[in-house]
CSV table of C-alpha atoms in Angstrom, one decimal:
chain,number,residue,atom,x,y,z
A,445,ALA,CA,0.2,0.4,0.0
A,446,ALA,CA,2.7,2.5,0.6
A,447,ARG,CA,4.1,1.6,-3.1
A,448,PRO,CA,7.8,1.2,-1.5
A,449,LYS,CA,9.2,1.2,-5.4
A,450,THR,CA,7.8,4.4,-6.4
A,451,LEU,CA,9.0,6.3,-2.9
A,452,VAL,CA,12.5,7.7,-4.2
A,453,ALA,CA,9.8,10.3,-5.2
A,454,SER,CA,10.2,11.5,-1.9
A,455,MET,CA,13.2,10.7,-1.3
A,456,VAL,CA,15.6,12.0,-3.9
A,457,PRO,CA,14.8,15.7,-3.2
A,458,VAL,CA,16.1,15.6,0.5
A,459,ILE,CA,19.4,13.6,-0.6
A,460,SER,CA,19.9,16.0,-3.9
A,461,GLY,CA,19.2,19.3,-1.7
A,462,THR,CA,21.0,18.3,0.4
A,463,LEU,CA,24.2,17.8,-1.7
A,464,ILE,CA,24.3,21.2,-3.3
A,465,ILE,CA,24.0,23.4,0.4
A,466,PRO,CA,27.3,25.7,-0.6
A,467,ASN,CA,29.1,24.3,2.8
A,468,SER,CA,29.5,20.7,3.8
A,469,ASN,CA,30.3,22.0,7.5
A,470,ILE,CA,26.8,23.4,8.1
A,471,PHE,CA,25.5,19.7,7.3
A,472,LYS,CA,22.7,18.5,10.1
A,473,LEU,CA,22.4,15.3,10.4
A,474,ASP,CA,19.7,15.1,12.7
A,475,ILE,CA,17.4,17.2,10.5
A,476,PHE,CA,18.6,15.0,7.2
A,477,LEU,CA,17.3,12.1,9.1
A,478,PHE,CA,14.3,14.1,10.5
A,479,THR,CA,13.1,15.6,7.0
A,480,ILE,CA,13.9,12.1,5.2
A,481,ILE,CA,11.6,10.4,7.4
A,482,ALA,CA,9.2,13.2,7.5
A,483,ALA,CA,8.8,13.3,3.3
A,484,ILE,CA,8.8,9.4,3.2
A,485,ILE,CA,5.4,9.3,5.9
A,486,ILE,CA,4.1,12.5,3.6
A,487,GLN,CA,4.1,10.6,0.7
A,488,VAL,CA,2.9,7.2,1.9
A,489,VAL,CA,-0.1,9.0,3.7
A,490,THR,CA,-1.2,10.7,0.0
A,491,ASN,CA,-0.7,6.7,-1.4
A,492,TYR,CA,-2.7,5.5,1.2
A,493,ILE,CA,-5.3,8.2,1.0
A,494,ASN,CA,-5.4,7.1,-3.1
A,495,ASP,CA,-5.3,3.9,-2.5
A,496,LEU,CA,-9.0,4.2,-0.4
A,497,TYR,CA,-10.3,7.2,-2.4
A,498,ASP,CA,-9.5,6.0,-6.1
A,499,PHE,CA,-11.5,2.4,-4.6
A,500,LEU,CA,-14.5,4.5,-3.2
A,501,LYS,CA,-14.6,6.5,-6.4
A,502,GLY,CA,-14.1,3.5,-8.9
A,503,ALA,CA,-11.5,4.5,-10.6
A,504,ASP,CA,-9.6,1.2,-9.8
A,505,LYS,CA,-12.4,-1.0,-10.8
A,506,ASP,CA,-10.6,-2.1,-14.1
A,507,ARG,CA,-7.4,-1.4,-12.8
A,508,ILE,CA,-3.9,-2.5,-15.2
A,509,GLY,CA,-1.6,-1.0,-12.6
A,510,PRO,CA,0.3,-2.2,-9.9
A,511,MET,CA,-2.2,-4.0,-7.1
A,512,ARG,CA,-3.8,-1.3,-5.0
A,513,MET,CA,-4.5,-3.2,-1.4
A,514,ILE,CA,-8.3,-2.1,-0.9
A,515,GLN,CA,-9.4,-2.9,-4.4
A,516,SER,CA,-7.5,-6.4,-4.0
A,517,GLY,CA,-9.4,-7.0,-0.2
A,518,ILE,CA,-5.8,-7.6,1.4
A,519,LEU,CA,-6.3,-3.9,3.1
A,520,SER,CA,-10.0,-3.0,4.8
A,521,GLN,CA,-10.8,0.7,4.4
A,522,VAL,CA,-10.4,1.1,8.5
A,523,GLU,CA,-7.1,-0.2,8.4
A,524,ILE,CA,-5.7,2.2,5.9
A,525,LYS,CA,-7.6,4.7,7.6
A,526,LYS,CA,-5.8,3.9,11.3
A,527,ALA,CA,-2.7,3.9,9.2
A,528,VAL,CA,-3.1,7.3,7.6
A,529,GLY,CA,-3.9,8.4,11.5
A,530,VAL,CA,-0.5,6.6,13.1
A,531,LEU,CA,1.9,8.3,10.5
A,532,ILE,CA,0.5,11.6,10.7
A,533,ILE,CA,1.3,11.7,14.5
A,534,ILE,CA,4.4,9.8,13.5
A,535,GLY,CA,4.9,12.5,11.0
A,536,ILE,CA,3.8,15.5,13.3
A,537,LEU,CA,6.3,14.5,16.0
A,538,CYS,CA,9.0,14.6,13.5
A,539,GLY,CA,8.2,17.4,12.4
A,540,ILE,CA,8.9,18.9,16.0
A,541,PRO,CA,12.7,19.2,15.6
A,542,LEU,CA,11.8,20.4,11.6
A,543,ALA,CA,9.9,23.3,13.2
A,544,ILE,CA,12.3,24.3,15.9
A,545,GLN,CA,14.9,24.5,12.9
A,546,GLY,CA,13.1,25.9,10.4
A,547,GLY,CA,10.5,28.3,12.4
A,548,TRP,CA,7.2,29.1,10.6
A,549,PRO,CA,7.6,28.2,6.9
A,550,ILE,CA,8.5,24.5,7.9
A,551,ILE,CA,5.3,24.9,9.5
A,552,ILE,CA,3.5,25.8,6.6
A,553,ILE,CA,5.2,23.6,4.6
A,554,GLY,CA,4.7,20.6,6.8
A,555,LEU,CA,0.9,21.5,7.9
A,556,SER,CA,0.1,21.8,4.1
A,557,SER,CA,1.5,19.1,3.0
A,558,PHE,CA,-1.1,16.9,4.5
A,559,LEU,CA,-3.2,18.8,4.3
A,560,PHE,CA,-3.1,18.5,0.1
A,561,ALA,CA,-1.8,14.5,0.8
A,562,TYR,CA,-5.5,14.5,1.3
A,563,LEU,CA,-7.2,16.8,-1.2
A,564,TYR,CA,-5.1,15.3,-3.7
A,565,THR,CA,-7.4,12.2,-4.0
A,566,ALA,CA,-10.5,13.5,-1.5
A,567,GLY,CA,-12.6,16.4,-1.0
A,568,PRO,CA,-14.9,18.3,-2.9
A,569,PHE,CA,-12.3,18.9,-5.1
A,570,PRO,CA,-9.8,16.8,-5.5
A,571,LEU,CA,-6.9,17.1,-7.0
A,572,ALA,CA,-6.3,14.1,-9.2
A,573,TYR,CA,-9.2,14.1,-10.6
A,574,ASN,CA,-9.4,17.8,-11.6
A,575,GLY,CA,-5.9,18.0,-14.0
A,576,LEU,CA,-4.1,19.0,-11.1
A,577,GLY,CA,-2.2,16.6,-9.7
A,578,ASP,CA,0.4,17.4,-12.5
A,579,VAL,CA,0.8,21.3,-10.3
A,580,PHE,CA,0.8,19.5,-6.5
A,581,VAL,CA,3.5,17.0,-7.8
A,582,PHE,CA,6.0,19.2,-9.3
A,583,ILE,CA,5.7,22.3,-6.3
A,584,TYR,CA,5.3,19.7,-3.4
A,585,PHE,CA,7.8,16.7,-4.9
A,586,GLY,CA,10.1,19.1,-6.4
A,587,ILE,CA,10.3,22.8,-5.4
A,588,ILE,CA,8.5,22.6,-2.3
A,589,ALA,CA,10.7,19.5,-1.0
A,590,VAL,CA,14.4,20.4,-2.3
A,591,GLY,CA,13.8,23.9,-1.3
A,592,GLY,CA,12.7,23.5,1.9
A,593,THR,CA,15.2,20.5,2.8
A,594,TYR,CA,17.7,23.2,1.3
A,595,TYR,CA,16.1,26.1,4.1
A,596,LEU,CA,16.4,23.1,7.0
A,597,GLN,CA,20.7,23.1,6.6
A,598,THR,CA,21.7,26.6,5.1
A,599,GLY,CA,18.6,29.2,6.7
A,600,PHE,CA,17.9,30.3,3.3
A,601,ILE,CA,16.8,29.2,-0.3
A,602,ASP,CA,19.0,30.8,-3.3
A,603,GLN,CA,18.4,30.0,-6.8
A,604,ASN,CA,20.1,27.1,-6.1
A,605,ALA,CA,17.4,25.0,-4.9
A,606,ILE,CA,15.1,26.8,-7.4
A,607,TYR,CA,16.7,25.5,-10.0
A,608,LEU,CA,17.1,21.7,-8.3
A,609,GLY,CA,14.1,21.7,-7.1
A,610,ILE,CA,12.4,22.2,-11.1
A,611,ALA,CA,14.6,19.8,-12.2
A,612,ILE,CA,13.5,17.2,-9.8
A,613,GLY,CA,9.9,18.0,-10.0
A,614,SER,CA,9.8,17.8,-13.5
A,615,ASN,CA,10.9,14.4,-13.1
A,616,ASN,CA,8.6,13.6,-10.7
A,617,ILE,CA,5.9,14.5,-12.8
A,618,ILE,CA,7.3,12.2,-15.2
A,619,LEU,CA,6.6,9.5,-13.0
A,620,LEU,CA,2.9,11.0,-12.4
A,621,ALA,CA,2.3,11.4,-16.4
A,622,ILE,CA,3.4,7.7,-16.7
A,623,ASN,CA,1.0,6.4,-14.8
A,624,ASN,CA,-1.5,8.4,-16.2
A,625,LEU,CA,-1.3,7.1,-19.8
A,626,ARG,CA,-1.2,3.5,-18.6
A,627,ASP,CA,-4.6,4.5,-17.4
A,628,TYR,CA,-5.8,6.8,-19.7
A,629,GLN,CA,-9.2,4.9,-20.5
A,630,THR,CA,-9.9,3.6,-16.7
A,631,ASP,CA,-9.7,6.9,-15.6
A,632,LYS,CA,-11.9,8.0,-18.3
A,633,LYS,CA,-14.4,5.4,-17.6
A,634,SER,CA,-14.2,6.8,-13.6
A,635,ASP,CA,-14.3,10.6,-14.5
A,636,LYS,CA,-10.6,11.1,-13.4
A,637,LYS,CA,-10.0,13.8,-15.4
A,638,THR,CA,-6.0,14.2,-15.1
A,639,LEU,CA,-4.5,16.5,-17.8
A,640,ILE,CA,-4.1,13.6,-20.3
A,641,VAL,CA,-8.1,12.8,-19.8
A,642,LEU,CA,-8.5,16.3,-20.5
A,643,PHE,CA,-6.1,16.7,-23.5
A,644,GLY,CA,-5.5,13.5,-24.8
A,645,LYS,CA,-2.8,10.6,-24.9
A,646,GLN,CA,-0.7,12.7,-27.1
A,647,PHE,CA,-0.8,15.7,-24.6
A,648,GLY,CA,0.6,13.3,-22.6
A,649,LYS,CA,3.7,12.1,-24.3
A,650,ILE,CA,4.4,16.1,-25.2
A,651,GLU,CA,4.2,16.8,-21.7
A,652,ILE,CA,7.3,13.9,-20.9
A,653,ILE,CA,9.6,15.1,-22.9
A,654,SER,CA,8.6,18.3,-22.5
A,655,MET,CA,9.5,17.6,-18.5
A,656,LEU,CA,12.7,15.6,-19.4
A,657,PHE,CA,13.9,19.2,-21.3
A,658,LEU,CA,13.3,21.2,-18.6
A,659,SER,CA,15.0,18.9,-16.4
A,660,TYR,CA,18.3,19.3,-18.2
A,661,ILE,CA,17.8,22.6,-18.5
A,662,SER,CA,17.4,23.2,-14.9
A,663,PHE,CA,20.5,21.3,-14.1
A,664,PHE,CA,22.7,23.4,-17.0
A,665,LEU,CA,21.3,26.3,-15.3
A,666,LEU,CA,22.2,25.0,-11.9
A,667,SER,CA,25.8,23.9,-13.0
A,668,ALA,CA,26.5,27.8,-14.2
A,669,GLU,CA,24.7,28.9,-11.2
A,670,LEU,CA,27.8,27.6,-9.6
A,671,ASN,CA,30.0,27.6,-12.0
A,672,ASN,CA,30.7,23.7,-12.0
A,673,TYR,CA,29.9,22.8,-15.9
A,674,ASN,CA,31.3,18.5,-14.5
A,675,LEU,CA,27.7,18.8,-13.1
A,676,PHE,CA,26.0,18.9,-16.3
A,677,TYR,CA,28.2,16.7,-18.0
A,678,SER,CA,28.0,13.7,-15.0
A,679,ILE,CA,24.5,14.5,-15.3
A,680,LEU,CA,24.6,13.9,-19.2
A,681,LEU,CA,25.1,10.6,-18.5
A,682,SER,CA,21.3,9.7,-17.8
A,683,VAL,CA,20.3,10.7,-21.7
A,684,PRO,CA,20.8,6.8,-22.4
A,685,LEU,CA,17.8,5.9,-20.0
A,686,ALA,CA,16.2,9.3,-20.9
A,687,LEU,CA,15.5,8.3,-24.0
A,688,ASN,CA,14.6,4.9,-23.4
A,689,ILE,CA,11.8,6.1,-21.3
A,690,SER,CA,11.2,8.8,-24.0
A,691,CYS,CA,10.9,5.5,-26.6
A,692,ASP,CA,8.2,3.6,-23.9
A,693,ALA,CA,5.9,6.8,-23.8
A,694,TYR,CA,5.6,7.1,-27.1
A,695,HIS,CA,5.3,3.3,-28.6
A,696,LEU,CA,3.8,1.7,-25.3
A,697,SER,CA,0.3,1.6,-23.9
A,698,GLY,CA,-1.8,0.4,-21.3
A,699,GLU,CA,-0.1,-2.5,-18.9
A,700,LYS,CA,2.5,-2.7,-20.6
A,701,LEU,CA,3.9,0.7,-19.9
A,702,ASN,CA,4.3,-0.6,-15.8
A,703,LYS,CA,7.8,-2.1,-16.7
A,704,THR,CA,8.7,2.0,-17.5
A,705,LEU,CA,8.2,2.6,-13.7
A,706,PRO,CA,10.9,1.3,-12.2
A,707,LYS,CA,12.9,3.1,-15.4
A,708,ILE,CA,11.5,6.1,-14.2
A,709,ALA,CA,12.6,5.2,-10.5
A,710,SER,CA,16.1,4.3,-11.8
A,711,PHE,CA,16.4,7.4,-13.4
A,712,LEU,CA,15.6,9.4,-10.5
A,713,ILE,CA,18.3,8.0,-8.2
A,714,LEU,CA,20.7,7.9,-11.1
A,715,GLN,CA,20.4,11.2,-11.3
A,716,CYS,CA,20.9,12.2,-7.7
A,717,ILE,CA,24.3,10.0,-8.2
A,718,LEU,CA,25.8,11.4,-10.8
A,719,LEU,CA,24.5,15.0,-8.5
A,720,GLY,CA,27.1,13.8,-6.3
A,721,ILE,CA,29.9,12.9,-8.6
A,722,GLY,CA,29.4,16.4,-10.1
A,723,LEU,CA,30.0,17.5,-7.1
A,724,TYR,CA,32.4,16.5,-5.4
A,725,ILE,CA,34.8,14.2,-7.9
């Protein structure tokens, strides 16, 4: 139910945001650990609520993607709700030292993250059902995740955090877009108005390619800002995998796109490693 294979979407922004801090001597291990645990919890809570409300709305009825726990009968609605409650409590406890470190900006980020985890598929205007899921992912699993991590370690935000947040947010949109491209027919039947349902499969394919370009452009701008072009050259080593993901998006459909999801997770991990190589080797 936690969808562990996708949790790199919350871990990579935190790790990457820590890698670019200007002075490794200011690195705070305890804050880093609390940040990454809180980030994972927010994503897992989002996934649990998504599992519940996609089931209630019928979006999982003819599912062709990976198994969902409520839809398959492995977990009950009550069990998922209890898990959400427990995780929110743990998340708040992890957030206390982060709030002490970062003040009101971090409190607002934390509370709004849990709020939007609920509003993603629940509430009177669920984001994922009204074409706003991509916006949520880009902001919260990109700019805010990186920027918040960077702020907690340094006490300020600069262009470096913004460029990196855009790069990683773009890559996380690709993960969502592949899911939505795969689920086009079932989403359409259940009135789940993702951007791909609203504008068509061709839009989804263009979106994926555009996000890849935006990611590489942002990494280039980060390299220029740091005056370290080895960083960008290192990131370019991920291009073959990016091209493979692009080919899948254009030539595969339906259940066949399930095999693309691990590639995107690998892409996120690879770029995080290459970022570290470009910065420190």
